[in-house]
Every structure is written in C-alpha cells, then in structure tokens.
Tab-separated table of C-alpha atoms in Angstrom:
chain	number	residue	atom	x	y	z
A	1	UNK	CA	16.748	38.291	5.857
A	2	UNK	CA	15.677	34.419	6.553
A	3	UNK	CA	12.686	33.419	4.476
A	4	UNK	CA	9.424	32.389	6.635
A	5	UNK	CA	9.148	29.277	4.727
A	6	UNK	CA	11.444	25.966	5.702
A	7	UNK	CA	13.597	24.437	3.447
A	8	UNK	CA	13.278	20.581	3.660
A	9	UNK	CA	16.416	18.636	3.214
A	10	UNK	CA	15.674	14.858	2.932
A	11	UNK	CA	18.244	12.322	3.131
A	12	UNK	CA	17.504	9.539	1.161
A	13	UNK	CA	20.933	7.703	0.358
A	14	UNK	CA	20.981	5.086	2.955
A	15	UNK	CA	21.359	1.183	2.375
A	16	UNK	CA	19.461	-0.451	5.247
A	17	UNK	CA	19.913	-4.030	5.859
A	18	UNK	CA	17.772	-4.842	8.938
A	19	UNK	CA	14.775	-5.137	7.054
A	20	UNK	CA	16.287	-7.851	4.569
A	21	UNK	CA	15.213	-9.480	2.554
A	22	UNK	CA	12.776	-6.794	1.075
A	23	UNK	CA	15.234	-4.045	1.707
A	24	UNK	CA	18.542	-4.333	-0.039
A	25	UNK	CA	21.259	-2.019	-1.290
A	26	UNK	CA	19.896	-1.735	-4.762
A	27	UNK	CA	16.257	-0.823	-3.522
A	28	UNK	CA	16.684	-0.107	0.407
A	29	UNK	CA	13.614	0.432	2.678
A	30	UNK	CA	12.972	4.078	2.011
A	31	UNK	CA	11.886	3.298	-1.219
A	32	UNK	CA	9.577	0.308	-0.238
A	33	UNK	CA	5.822	0.603	1.001
A	34	UNK	CA	6.170	-1.147	4.337
A	35	UNK	CA	2.954	0.257	6.505
A	36	UNK	CA	0.641	1.292	3.432
A	37	UNK	CA	0.441	2.329	-0.254
A	38	UNK	CA	3.411	4.949	-0.363
A	39	UNK	CA	6.982	4.143	0.168
A	40	UNK	CA	8.468	5.771	3.458
A	41	UNK	CA	10.167	8.271	1.061
A	42	UNK	CA	6.804	9.107	-0.417
A	43	UNK	CA	5.242	9.649	2.888
A	44	UNK	CA	8.269	11.986	3.787
A	45	UNK	CA	7.344	13.846	0.879
A	46	UNK	CA	3.795	14.093	1.783
A	47	UNK	CA	4.327	15.553	5.446
A	48	UNK	CA	6.225	18.519	3.273
A	49	UNK	CA	3.304	19.477	1.398
A	50	UNK	CA	1.811	22.557	3.091
A	51	UNK	CA	2.961	25.259	0.811
A	52	UNK	CA	2.182	27.847	3.667
A	53	UNK	CA	5.147	26.178	5.597
A	54	UNK	CA	7.465	24.509	3.652
A	55	UNK	CA	9.456	25.318	0.129
A	56	UNK	CA	10.272	22.691	-2.289
A	57	UNK	CA	12.167	19.771	-1.242
A	58	UNK	CA	16.004	19.027	-1.605
A	59	UNK	CA	16.864	15.316	-1.715
A	60	UNK	CA	20.315	14.186	-1.141
A	61	UNK	CA	20.848	10.840	-2.330
A	62	UNK	CA	23.725	8.851	-4.405
A	63	UNK	CA	23.633	8.235	-8.003
A	64	UNK	CA	21.996	4.537	-7.851
A	65	UNK	CA	19.097	5.937	-6.329
A	66	UNK	CA	18.461	9.054	-8.472
A	67	UNK	CA	15.896	7.801	-10.702
A	68	UNK	CA	13.923	5.982	-7.746
A	69	UNK	CA	13.841	9.518	-6.312
A	70	UNK	CA	12.503	11.352	-9.315
A	71	UNK	CA	9.953	8.545	-10.090
A	72	UNK	CA	8.628	8.199	-6.483
A	73	UNK	CA	8.501	12.111	-5.988
A	74	UNK	CA	6.380	12.412	-9.418
A	75	UNK	CA	4.002	9.581	-8.270
A	76	UNK	CA	3.711	11.488	-5.081
A	77	UNK	CA	2.799	14.675	-6.960
A	78	UNK	CA	5.531	16.416	-5.111
A	79	UNK	CA	7.823	18.648	-7.044
A	80	UNK	CA	11.369	18.776	-6.049
A	81	UNK	CA	13.755	21.733	-5.710
A	82	UNK	CA	16.833	19.789	-6.288
A	83	UNK	CA	18.089	16.462	-5.993
A	84	UNK	CA	21.826	16.258	-5.046
A	85	UNK	CA	24.036	13.496	-5.701
A	86	UNK	CA	26.820	12.340	-3.340
A	87	UNK	CA	29.621	11.213	-5.154
A	88	UNK	CA	30.973	8.987	-2.207
A	89	UNK	CA	29.690	8.237	1.105
A	90	UNK	CA	30.890	10.649	4.046
A	91	UNK	CA	28.228	10.370	6.739
A	92	UNK	CA	25.795	13.148	7.323
A	93	UNK	CA	27.823	16.159	8.259
A	94	UNK	CA	29.246	16.800	4.798
A	95	UNK	CA	25.919	15.965	3.269
A	96	UNK	CA	24.077	18.239	5.409
A	97	UNK	CA	26.728	21.084	5.002
A	98	UNK	CA	26.455	20.927	1.044
A	99	UNK	CA	22.854	20.825	1.339
A	100	UNK	CA	22.562	23.759	3.603
A	101	UNK	CA	24.967	25.711	1.212
A	102	UNK	CA	22.561	25.184	-1.767
A	103	UNK	CA	19.461	25.680	0.301
A	104	UNK	CA	20.904	29.301	1.306
A	105	UNK	CA	22.015	30.014	-2.618
A	106	UNK	CA	19.333	32.573	-2.925
A	107	UNK	CA	19.787	33.911	0.510
A	108	UNK	CA	19.618	32.569	4.536
A	109	UNK	CA	17.024	29.930	4.854
A	110	UNK	CA	15.406	27.849	7.962
A	111	UNK	CA	16.327	24.283	7.103
A	112	UNK	CA	14.767	21.109	8.178
A	113	UNK	CA	16.929	18.061	8.189
A	114	UNK	CA	14.826	14.800	7.631
A	115	UNK	CA	15.774	11.372	7.110
A	116	UNK	CA	13.935	9.823	4.192
A	117	UNK	CA	12.879	6.384	6.114
A	118	UNK	CA	10.824	7.368	9.514
A	119	UNK	CA	7.279	6.661	10.064
A	120	UNK	CA	5.563	9.967	11.466
A	121	UNK	CA	1.808	10.844	12.195
A	122	UNK	CA	1.125	14.275	11.255
A	123	UNK	CA	-1.048	15.320	14.160
A	124	UNK	CA	-1.349	18.793	16.297
A	125	UNK	CA	1.643	17.604	18.399
A	126	UNK	CA	3.777	17.348	15.342
A	127	UNK	CA	2.814	20.817	14.119
A	128	UNK	CA	3.370	22.479	17.345
A	129	UNK	CA	6.881	20.384	17.387
A	130	UNK	CA	7.999	22.116	13.946
A	131	UNK	CA	6.709	25.766	15.059
A	132	UNK	CA	8.447	25.394	18.112
A	133	UNK	CA	11.684	24.385	16.626
A	134	UNK	CA	11.222	27.132	14.031
A	135	UNK	CA	11.204	29.895	16.318
A	136	UNK	CA	14.067	28.751	18.218
A	137	UNK	CA	15.761	28.209	14.983
A	138	UNK	CA	14.987	31.845	14.330
A	139	UNK	CA	16.301	32.866	17.564
A	140	UNK	CA	19.671	31.394	16.564
A	141	UNK	CA	19.426	27.674	17.778
A	142	UNK	CA	20.341	24.785	16.378
A	143	UNK	CA	17.233	22.582	16.998
A	144	UNK	CA	17.078	18.783	17.231
A	145	UNK	CA	13.906	16.886	18.109
A	146	UNK	CA	13.551	14.666	21.146
A	147	UNK	CA	11.035	12.053	20.943
A	148	UNK	CA	9.168	11.276	23.929
A	149	UNK	CA	10.156	7.528	24.865
A	150	UNK	CA	7.722	4.863	25.145
A	151	UNK	CA	10.036	2.110	25.980
A	152	UNK	CA	13.778	2.038	27.393
A	153	UNK	CA	14.906	1.200	23.759
A	154	UNK	CA	18.740	0.472	23.360
A	155	UNK	CA	18.814	0.853	19.613
A	156	UNK	CA	18.483	4.807	19.915
A	157	UNK	CA	20.559	7.632	21.173
A	158	UNK	CA	19.286	9.935	23.830
A	159	UNK	CA	19.270	13.587	24.305
A	160	UNK	CA	18.941	15.224	27.904
A	161	UNK	CA	16.839	18.531	28.025
A	162	UNK	CA	18.031	21.304	30.342
A	163	UNK	CA	16.510	24.876	30.833
A	164	UNK	CA	13.695	25.946	28.982
A	165	UNK	CA	14.131	28.600	26.669
A	166	UNK	CA	11.531	31.477	25.842
A	167	UNK	CA	10.595	29.812	22.646
A	168	UNK	CA	9.603	26.608	24.358
A	169	UNK	CA	12.256	24.721	23.396
A	170	UNK	CA	15.168	23.477	25.745
A	171	UNK	CA	18.816	24.033	25.978
A	172	UNK	CA	20.497	20.512	25.287
A	173	UNK	CA	22.450	19.419	28.151
A	174	UNK	CA	24.072	16.395	26.762
A	175	UNK	CA	23.721	13.331	24.013
A	176	UNK	CA	23.809	9.915	25.221
A	177	UNK	CA	25.217	7.028	23.028
A	178	UNK	CA	22.985	3.818	22.507
A	179	UNK	CA	22.599	2.767	26.287
A	180	UNK	CA	22.006	-0.818	27.928
A	181	UNK	CA	18.573	-1.436	28.938
A	182	UNK	CA	19.171	-0.553	32.842
A	183	UNK	CA	20.796	2.713	31.892
A	184	UNK	CA	18.109	3.493	29.399
A	185	UNK	CA	15.114	2.962	32.124
A	186	UNK	CA	17.231	5.170	34.657
A	187	UNK	CA	17.175	7.931	32.125
A	188	UNK	CA	13.345	7.831	31.184
A	189	UNK	CA	12.668	7.734	34.982
A	190	UNK	CA	14.482	10.811	35.272
A	191	UNK	CA	11.654	12.442	32.966
A	192	UNK	CA	14.525	14.784	31.049
A	193	UNK	CA	15.650	12.363	28.551
A	194	UNK	CA	14.291	11.857	24.842
A	195	UNK	CA	15.178	9.651	21.882
A	196	UNK	CA	17.451	11.685	19.453
A	197	UNK	CA	15.288	11.597	16.361
A	198	UNK	CA	17.940	12.407	13.851
A	199	UNK	CA	15.881	15.527	12.602
A	200	UNK	CA	17.044	18.870	12.787
A	201	UNK	CA	15.967	22.696	12.160
A	202	UNK	CA	17.951	25.673	11.975
A	203	UNK	CA	18.922	28.787	10.133
A	204	UNK	CA	21.313	28.127	7.568
A	205	UNK	CA	23.999	30.997	8.389
A	206	UNK	CA	24.055	29.634	12.144
A	207	UNK	CA	24.865	26.246	11.078
A	208	UNK	CA	27.489	27.226	8.544
A	209	UNK	CA	29.209	29.637	11.112
A	210	UNK	CA	29.174	26.934	13.630
A	211	UNK	CA	30.587	24.338	10.974
A	212	UNK	CA	33.276	26.827	10.308
A	213	UNK	CA	34.285	27.080	13.916
A	214	UNK	CA	33.719	23.342	14.711
A	215	UNK	CA	34.267	21.343	11.668
A	216	UNK	CA	36.318	23.596	9.080
A	217	UNK	CA	37.222	20.479	7.053
A	218	UNK	CA	33.607	19.332	6.667
A	219	UNK	CA	32.669	22.841	5.530
A	220	UNK	CA	35.572	23.322	3.346
A	221	UNK	CA	34.919	20.233	1.379
A	222	UNK	CA	31.356	20.841	1.051
A	223	UNK	CA	31.906	24.266	-0.294
A	224	UNK	CA	34.524	23.064	-2.583
A	225	UNK	CA	32.082	20.283	-3.683
A	226	UNK	CA	29.240	22.527	-4.547
A	227	UNK	CA	31.451	25.077	-6.421
A	228	UNK	CA	32.448	22.084	-8.690
A	229	UNK	CA	29.181	20.444	-8.608
A	230	UNK	CA	27.708	19.996	-12.386
A	231	UNK	CA	24.099	19.451	-13.602
A	232	UNK	CA	23.293	16.004	-15.056
A	233	UNK	CA	19.623	16.004	-16.454
A	234	UNK	CA	17.587	16.923	-13.459
A	235	UNK	CA	20.151	16.224	-10.631
A	236	UNK	CA	23.369	18.010	-9.337
A	237	UNK	CA	26.408	16.201	-9.051
A	238	UNK	CA	28.663	17.273	-6.062
A	239	UNK	CA	32.605	17.377	-7.025
A	240	UNK	CA	33.565	13.887	-5.996
A	241	UNK	CA	37.381	14.630	-5.235
A	242	UNK	CA	36.142	17.631	-3.281
A	243	UNK	CA	33.370	15.942	-1.604
A	244	UNK	CA	35.659	12.965	-0.921
A	245	UNK	CA	38.020	15.237	1.038
A	246	UNK	CA	35.744	15.652	4.103
A	247	UNK	CA	36.080	13.817	7.051
A	248	UNK	CA	33.774	10.757	7.379
A	249	UNK	CA	31.647	11.793	10.282
A	250	UNK	CA	28.269	12.588	11.449
A	251	UNK	CA	26.579	15.890	12.163
A	252	UNK	CA	25.886	14.943	15.712
A	253	UNK	CA	29.678	14.430	16.345
A	254	UNK	CA	30.856	17.292	14.125
A	255	UNK	CA	28.314	19.949	15.351
A	256	UNK	CA	25.862	19.270	17.753
A	257	UNK	CA	27.567	17.765	20.419
A	258	UNK	CA	29.903	20.499	20.377
A	259	UNK	CA	28.210	23.639	20.004
A	260	UNK	CA	26.805	25.685	22.603
A	261	UNK	CA	23.752	26.572	20.564
A	262	UNK	CA	21.868	23.052	20.563
A	263	UNK	CA	18.437	23.118	21.588
A	264	UNK	CA	16.001	20.422	21.870
A	265	UNK	CA	12.050	20.319	21.288
A	266	UNK	CA	10.525	17.547	23.398
A	267	UNK	CA	8.132	15.987	20.866
A	268	UNK	CA	5.295	13.693	21.985
A	269	UNK	CA	4.703	12.688	18.488
A	270	UNK	CA	4.136	9.069	17.104
A	271	UNK	CA	7.451	8.614	15.704
A	272	UNK	CA	9.288	5.173	14.202
A	273	UNK	CA	12.443	4.811	12.509
A	274	UNK	CA	11.046	1.369	11.143
A	275	UNK	CA	14.706	0.083	11.723
A	276	UNK	CA	13.712	-3.666	11.992
A	277	UNK	CA	10.950	-5.743	11.320
A	278	UNK	CA	9.524	-5.672	15.068
A	279	UNK	CA	9.263	-1.711	14.451
A	280	UNK	CA	7.188	-2.317	11.300
A	281	UNK	CA	4.832	-4.820	13.190
A	282	UNK	CA	4.065	-2.386	16.202
A	283	UNK	CA	3.393	0.403	13.457
A	284	UNK	CA	0.944	-1.943	11.176
A	285	UNK	CA	-2.689	-3.062	12.186
A	286	UNK	CA	-2.596	-6.199	13.644
A	287	UNK	CA	-5.627	-8.683	13.797
A	288	UNK	CA	-7.425	-9.778	17.180
A	289	UNK	CA	-4.314	-12.353	17.711
A	290	UNK	CA	-1.710	-9.674	17.252
A	291	UNK	CA	-0.898	-10.964	13.616
A	292	UNK	CA	0.309	-8.497	10.921
A	293	UNK	CA	-0.148	-10.063	7.220
A	294	UNK	CA	0.712	-8.875	3.842
A	295	UNK	CA	0.286	-10.633	0.514
A	296	UNK	CA	-1.143	-14.341	0.152
A	297	UNK	CA	-0.696	-15.457	3.618
A	298	UNK	CA	-2.456	-17.988	5.715
A	299	UNK	CA	-1.980	-18.417	9.362
A	300	UNK	CA	-3.171	-21.192	11.823
A	301	UNK	CA	-2.840	-21.118	15.485
A	302	UNK	CA	-0.380	-18.419	15.276
A	303	UNK	CA	-0.184	-15.431	17.377
A	304	UNK	CA	1.727	-11.959	17.640
A	305	UNK	CA	3.660	-12.598	14.265
A	306	UNK	CA	4.289	-10.909	11.159
A	307	UNK	CA	4.202	-12.580	7.789
A	308	UNK	CA	4.710	-10.905	4.393
A	309	UNK	CA	4.869	-12.516	1.185
A	310	UNK	CA	5.721	-10.863	-2.307
A	311	UNK	CA	4.328	-13.544	-4.285
A	312	UNK	CA	4.523	-16.887	-3.238
A	313	UNK	CA	1.732	-18.456	-1.103
A	314	UNK	CA	3.044	-18.646	2.566
A	315	UNK	CA	1.148	-20.937	5.233
A	316	UNK	CA	2.275	-20.560	8.892
A	317	UNK	CA	1.166	-22.960	11.713
A	318	UNK	CA	1.393	-22.950	15.240
A	319	UNK	CA	3.768	-20.124	15.740
A	320	UNK	CA	4.264	-17.236	18.327
A	321	UNK	CA	6.557	-14.137	17.999
A	322	UNK	CA	7.557	-15.120	14.335
A	323	UNK	CA	8.605	-13.115	11.301
A	324	UNK	CA	8.518	-14.539	8.168
A	325	UNK	CA	9.446	-12.557	5.171
A	326	UNK	CA	9.006	-14.009	1.492
A	327	UNK	CA	10.309	-12.397	-1.450
A	328	UNK	CA	10.837	-13.553	-4.998
A	329	UNK	CA	14.210	-15.237	-4.331
A	330	UNK	CA	14.878	-15.319	-0.466
A	331	UNK	CA	12.895	-16.087	2.545
A	332	UNK	CA	13.709	-14.791	6.133
A	333	UNK	CA	12.328	-16.711	9.098
A	334	UNK	CA	13.036	-15.735	12.799
A	335	UNK	CA	11.829	-14.693	16.079
A	336	UNK	CA	10.076	-11.134	16.005
A	337	UNK	CA	11.549	-10.159	19.151
A	338	UNK	CA	15.062	-11.018	17.769
A	339	UNK	CA	14.384	-8.759	14.853
A	340	UNK	CA	17.694	-6.664	15.405
A	341	UNK	CA	19.510	-9.748	14.545
A	342	UNK	CA	18.504	-9.528	10.866
A	343	UNK	CA	21.615	-6.994	10.466
A	344	UNK	CA	24.069	-9.575	11.611
A	345	UNK	CA	22.444	-12.454	9.339
A	346	UNK	CA	23.109	-9.968	6.409
A	347	UNK	CA	26.549	-9.189	7.396
A	348	UNK	CA	27.527	-13.067	7.524
A	349	UNK	CA	25.678	-13.354	4.092
A	350	UNK	CA	27.735	-10.531	2.642
A	351	UNK	CA	30.710	-12.635	3.607
A	352	UNK	CA	30.007	-15.491	1.514
A	353	UNK	CA	30.273	-15.328	-2.253
A	354	UNK	CA	27.586	-17.747	-2.805
A	355	UNK	CA	25.010	-15.409	-1.051
A	356	UNK	CA	26.656	-11.857	-0.968
A	357	UNK	CA	24.456	-11.178	-4.417
A	358	UNK	CA	21.312	-11.802	-2.260
A	359	UNK	CA	22.070	-8.891	0.149
A	360	UNK	CA	22.331	-6.546	-2.813
A	361	UNK	CA	19.715	-7.253	-5.414
A	362	UNK	CA	16.366	-8.109	-6.271
A	363	UNK	CA	15.280	-10.382	-8.770
A	364	UNK	CA	13.166	-7.493	-9.955
A	365	UNK	CA	15.706	-4.422	-10.831
A	366	UNK	CA	14.405	-1.074	-11.618
A	367	UNK	CA	15.436	1.547	-14.023
A	368	UNK	CA	14.277	4.770	-15.133
A	369	UNK	CA	12.480	3.392	-18.039
A	370	UNK	CA	10.976	0.351	-16.164
A	371	UNK	CA	12.837	-2.856	-15.094
A	372	UNK	CA	13.161	-6.614	-15.372
A	373	UNK	CA	12.742	-9.750	-13.555
A	374	UNK	CA	15.139	-12.560	-13.923
A	375	UNK	CA	12.803	-15.842	-14.734
A	376	UNK	CA	15.118	-18.484	-15.497
A	377	UNK	CA	18.962	-18.736	-15.647
A	378	UNK	CA	21.008	-21.577	-17.272
A	379	UNK	CA	24.320	-22.229	-19.109
A	380	UNK	CA	24.622	-19.797	-21.937
A	381	UNK	CA	20.930	-18.760	-21.455
A	382	UNK	CA	18.826	-16.352	-19.352
A	383	UNK	CA	15.062	-15.468	-19.595
A	384	UNK	CA	13.662	-12.087	-17.972
A	385	UNK	CA	10.551	-10.474	-18.028
A	386	UNK	CA	11.051	-6.703	-19.418
A	387	UNK	CA	8.562	-4.185	-18.534
A	388	UNK	CA	8.748	-0.469	-20.118
A	389	UNK	CA	6.670	2.383	-18.931
A	390	UNK	CA	4.336	4.533	-21.635
A	391	UNK	CA	6.516	6.847	-23.270
A	392	UNK	CA	9.995	5.580	-22.368
A	393	UNK	CA	12.652	3.861	-24.258
A	394	UNK	CA	15.927	2.085	-23.552
A	395	UNK	CA	19.447	3.308	-24.753
A	396	UNK	CA	20.859	2.478	-28.180
A	397	UNK	CA	23.044	-0.195	-27.451
A	398	UNK	CA	24.406	-3.719	-28.552
A	399	UNK	CA	26.247	-6.386	-26.767
A	400	UNK	CA	29.557	-8.106	-27.637
A	401	UNK	CA	28.603	-11.716	-26.167
A	402	UNK	CA	24.937	-12.440	-26.558
A	403	UNK	CA	21.983	-12.279	-28.750
A	404	UNK	CA	18.335	-11.595	-27.725
A	405	UNK	CA	14.692	-12.586	-28.692
A	406	UNK	CA	12.003	-10.364	-27.664
A	407	UNK	CA	8.427	-11.532	-27.430
A	408	UNK	CA	5.745	-8.959	-26.746
A	409	UNK	CA	3.003	-10.203	-24.364
A	410	UNK	CA	1.241	-6.960	-23.722
A	411	UNK	CA	1.477	-3.523	-25.515
A	412	UNK	CA	3.005	-2.081	-28.296
A	413	UNK	CA	6.743	-1.838	-28.722
A	414	UNK	CA	8.854	0.015	-31.272
A	415	UNK	CA	12.209	-1.885	-32.289
A	416	UNK	CA	14.911	-0.264	-33.783
A	417	UNK	CA	17.358	-2.823	-35.185
A	418	UNK	CA	20.469	-1.090	-37.037
A	419	UNK	CA	19.096	1.240	-39.420
A	420	UNK	CA	15.363	-0.299	-39.471
A	421	UNK	CA	12.570	0.371	-36.955
A	422	UNK	CA	9.620	-1.721	-36.651
A	423	UNK	CA	6.123	-2.243	-34.464
A	424	UNK	CA	5.557	-5.047	-32.593
A	425	UNK	CA	2.267	-6.046	-31.061
A	426	UNK	CA	1.137	-8.837	-28.552
A	427	UNK	CA	2.091	-12.199	-29.485
A	428	UNK	CA	4.676	-10.877	-32.165
A	429	UNK	CA	8.805	-11.252	-31.644
A	430	UNK	CA	12.012	-10.349	-33.133
A	431	UNK	CA	15.610	-11.399	-33.033
A	432	UNK	CA	18.483	-9.352	-32.170
A	433	UNK	CA	21.845	-10.698	-33.263
A	434	UNK	CA	25.171	-10.575	-31.140
A	435	UNK	CA	26.788	-7.044	-31.812
A	436	UNK	CA	23.574	-5.330	-33.362
A	437	UNK	CA	22.897	-2.121	-32.597
A	438	UNK	CA	19.348	-1.891	-31.124
A	439	UNK	CA	16.580	0.038	-29.185
A	440	UNK	CA	13.424	-0.932	-27.477
A	441	UNK	CA	10.594	1.663	-26.772
A	442	UNK	CA	6.920	1.860	-25.456
A	443	UNK	CA	4.917	4.272	-27.703
A	444	UNK	CA	1.714	3.404	-26.526
A	445	UNK	CA	-0.264	4.455	-23.285
A	446	UNK	CA	-0.035	1.118	-21.340
A	447	UNK	CA	2.707	-0.843	-19.903
A	448	UNK	CA	4.564	-2.676	-22.570
A	449	UNK	CA	5.734	-5.975	-21.366
A	450	UNK	CA	7.989	-8.673	-23.156
A	451	UNK	CA	9.659	-12.316	-22.559
A	452	UNK	CA	13.373	-11.587	-23.485
A	453	UNK	CA	15.628	-14.878	-23.886
A	454	UNK	CA	19.442	-14.131	-24.132
A	455	UNK	CA	22.080	-16.570	-25.478
A	456	UNK	CA	25.618	-16.429	-25.447
A	457	UNK	CA	28.712	-16.979	-23.795
A	458	UNK	CA	28.517	-14.061	-21.397
A	459	UNK	CA	25.376	-12.945	-19.913
A	460	UNK	CA	25.916	-10.154	-17.362
A	461	UNK	CA	24.454	-6.495	-17.574
A	462	UNK	CA	27.866	-5.035	-17.797
A	463	UNK	CA	27.710	-6.302	-21.315
A	464	UNK	CA	25.840	-3.279	-22.352
A	465	UNK	CA	27.665	-0.391	-24.685
A	466	UNK	CA	25.340	2.391	-24.550
A	467	UNK	CA	25.921	4.520	-27.709
A	468	UNK	CA	23.094	7.099	-26.763
A	469	UNK	CA	20.846	7.430	-23.494
A	470	UNK	CA	18.206	9.665	-22.786
A	471	UNK	CA	19.185	9.132	-19.012
A	472	UNK	CA	22.805	10.048	-19.211
A	473	UNK	CA	23.836	6.651	-18.527
A	474	UNK	CA	27.375	5.460	-19.707
C-alpha cells in the first residue's frame, strides 16, 4: 500500500551557465542565494519541511556537489533521507528512475520530482496544486504541473490540457516544444496551454511499470546501477558502468510524451525557473526606478536595470535596461532584455583556452572543510586565503613540487608536520617543506583564517597526495 506521505526527489546536478559569472560549473545557480538569504536549493528544501505532507527528501546530484548538498541542507536545518550521486550525466530519465527505485525500497511510494533551482511561492494555490496532484497520482496517473502562463514565453515547453478528471487534474492532450512568440501567443489565447514546469508527481509502481513498457533500457540501467550502488560516507554512489548504459534522454521524452496515463494539474502559482538574469530581476524587489541592486552599488540616472556586485564597488550612470554582474574575477555587462544571450557568451568563452577556466571556477573555491580564495598568482609563487570551519580538518597530505608558508590571521590552527603537532594563534606562522607530510585542523569554535604562500615549480591543485581524508577523497 502506498504511503500517505510524499517522498520528494530533488534533482540538483545541473551546471547552469545563463547566470554567469555568478553561476559556474563549480558552484552553479542552485547553490547561490539569488533572491534572498537562502540558496535556491535551500528554498526548495524549506518547501518540503511539512512533516504531515512530506517524508525526508532524496537528493540526486553529482560527486562534485555532494558536500555542497550536505552542507546547505545542514544549514537549512533539513534532514535528508539519501544523497544519490550520478556517476555520469544521463539526463533526467535515468536519474528519476534510479531515485524512484530507492524511494520505493520499503514499499510503494508517492514520489514528487522537483528541480533544485526554481523559485516558488508557497501559498494556498501551491498547496491546492500539490494535493490535487497527489490525489491524481493515487488514482494511477503520472502527473505534471502546468504553470499558468503570464507571458508568451519562448524559453519554456508547453502542455495542453484536455478533459477534466474526477480528481481535478486534466488529461494531457499533448506536449509542445519551445514555440516561437506568435505560436506561444496563440496557445495562451486558447486558454488550454500551460508552461511545463518540470515538476512531476506519481505512484512509484505506476511510474516504474511505464518505464518497463516505454523505456526498458532506462529502467534496466537504473535497476542495475542501484543494485551495484555503494555507500560512501553519507552518500549513495550509483554503479558507474551500469548507469552509463542508460540512454541519454529526458523523462519527458522517455515517458510522459508516450504514456496514456499523463495528467496535468493547472497551477496558478508564482513560479520562475530563474533561467536568466531578467528572470531574477522580475523575482526581486525593485526600487521606484525599476532597479534591482545587491552589494556595494551606486546608480545614477539608471532605470529598469539589475546591478549586482560581490565585492568591488560598482557605479552605473545613465543606463536603461542594463544588467551588470561583478564577481571577484569577472564582470558581465549587457542588456537586461537580452539576458538569454549570456549562455551563448559563455559557450564562446569555453572555446577559448584563455577564458575557459572563468566559466568553470570561481576565485573562491569551496570544500567540505571550508575553502580558499586565490589572492595573487605569479611565476613560481601563489598567495591564497584559507578558511577552515570550526571542528574541521584537511586531509593528511604532501606535495611533490611546492613548499607552503601558513600565517594565521584569525582563530587557532592545529598543524601537524611529520610526526610533530603544534598550535598556532593569530599572527603566528609555520613553514611546510616540499614533500613533507602535513595536516591543518581547526580545533576552535570560530572560523580559522590563514594566508597561505606557495612557492615551487608547479602549483596546481592536482599536486596533492592525500594519505588520509575524513571526507573519503583520493
């Protein structure tokens, strides 16, 4: 018998580029706070915090983001049921099939598939849509949520609603790929078309049965990957060879566009996929001139613009319809109305070896123990700012090609060099010779900050030989 609680499955493995330079493959948009103090992933977790409706969430992500997922869930105060790691990217069909198998390990379950990077207002309309979808799923339907269109958007797929069902959902008449503006206008005027939100709700048994009938290769790969999965700390690593055997296909193509069991719940909710900077602007509080600002920003004679700065002071004068995004190491300037072009700009940058790294990495890199920021890079030397969370420690490691100097600027450091351990406090320093085994820990109650000066013939991050690691890295 299917449980009354809904099992949320959050897909959090995407590497968005249209919100560059803030969103990069190393730390993509779902883990950024774009409209408030919480990241989009944390906001998604908060929507699922009603224990009378939802079970603990399952998160599907990739190995690069596993510690970000765990850290942000802990910060949000949400306990996760499982964090499932995709070994390779295979679109949504295989990921959803594997997560559904895991969700149903103790018996049939109602499963709610959500993206981790959507901005949704939880109000009465949202709750009604969830309850209607759950009723339809219990009746054996595979449910998608259709967002009531507010404009003839060309960046979304659409779903046409057919006859109304007893549960309040509607039969799906057809799905329509991203249309041009004229076609989008015509569909909206008909009153039967909705934006395809990418959210789904279904009974696990019904979904897996449809997988077996309509996408048997996907189901076989997912079943084999789950069977070959292994636990790694608090994560579940799916079998790589088995998962890679799945077709690279979305759940829409594999199941929902083929099944006769698809239903759509018209959902007049406030929803945005925050797919580009103009969407972020629309979802943010603007001033009287229509401007949205964050960070150290001054505007003069500027209207209907979005200006964000992470650190440097930005002054904008005499512009309209502008977007200016300033990060530690890159600035994007363009028309807000042309925000969709950011993805094209990033693709061009990825083709250039001189700029490719800027599309992937931030100057500040985050690790499960804290992170580091690159301050200065020169020939045979590099300066970094290290920050280590209370109670955390780095791996026991050594380097073949570099020596390191550490200067404590805040907090207390426990430093192991060879077989000796010492405590360093503010304004104290230590030297780690090339090839020496060493480890850094923060035994204190506040953040530990250090300046690290590296010198040597090669300073790449891959010159780390880990001998022991709390986080299971090699």
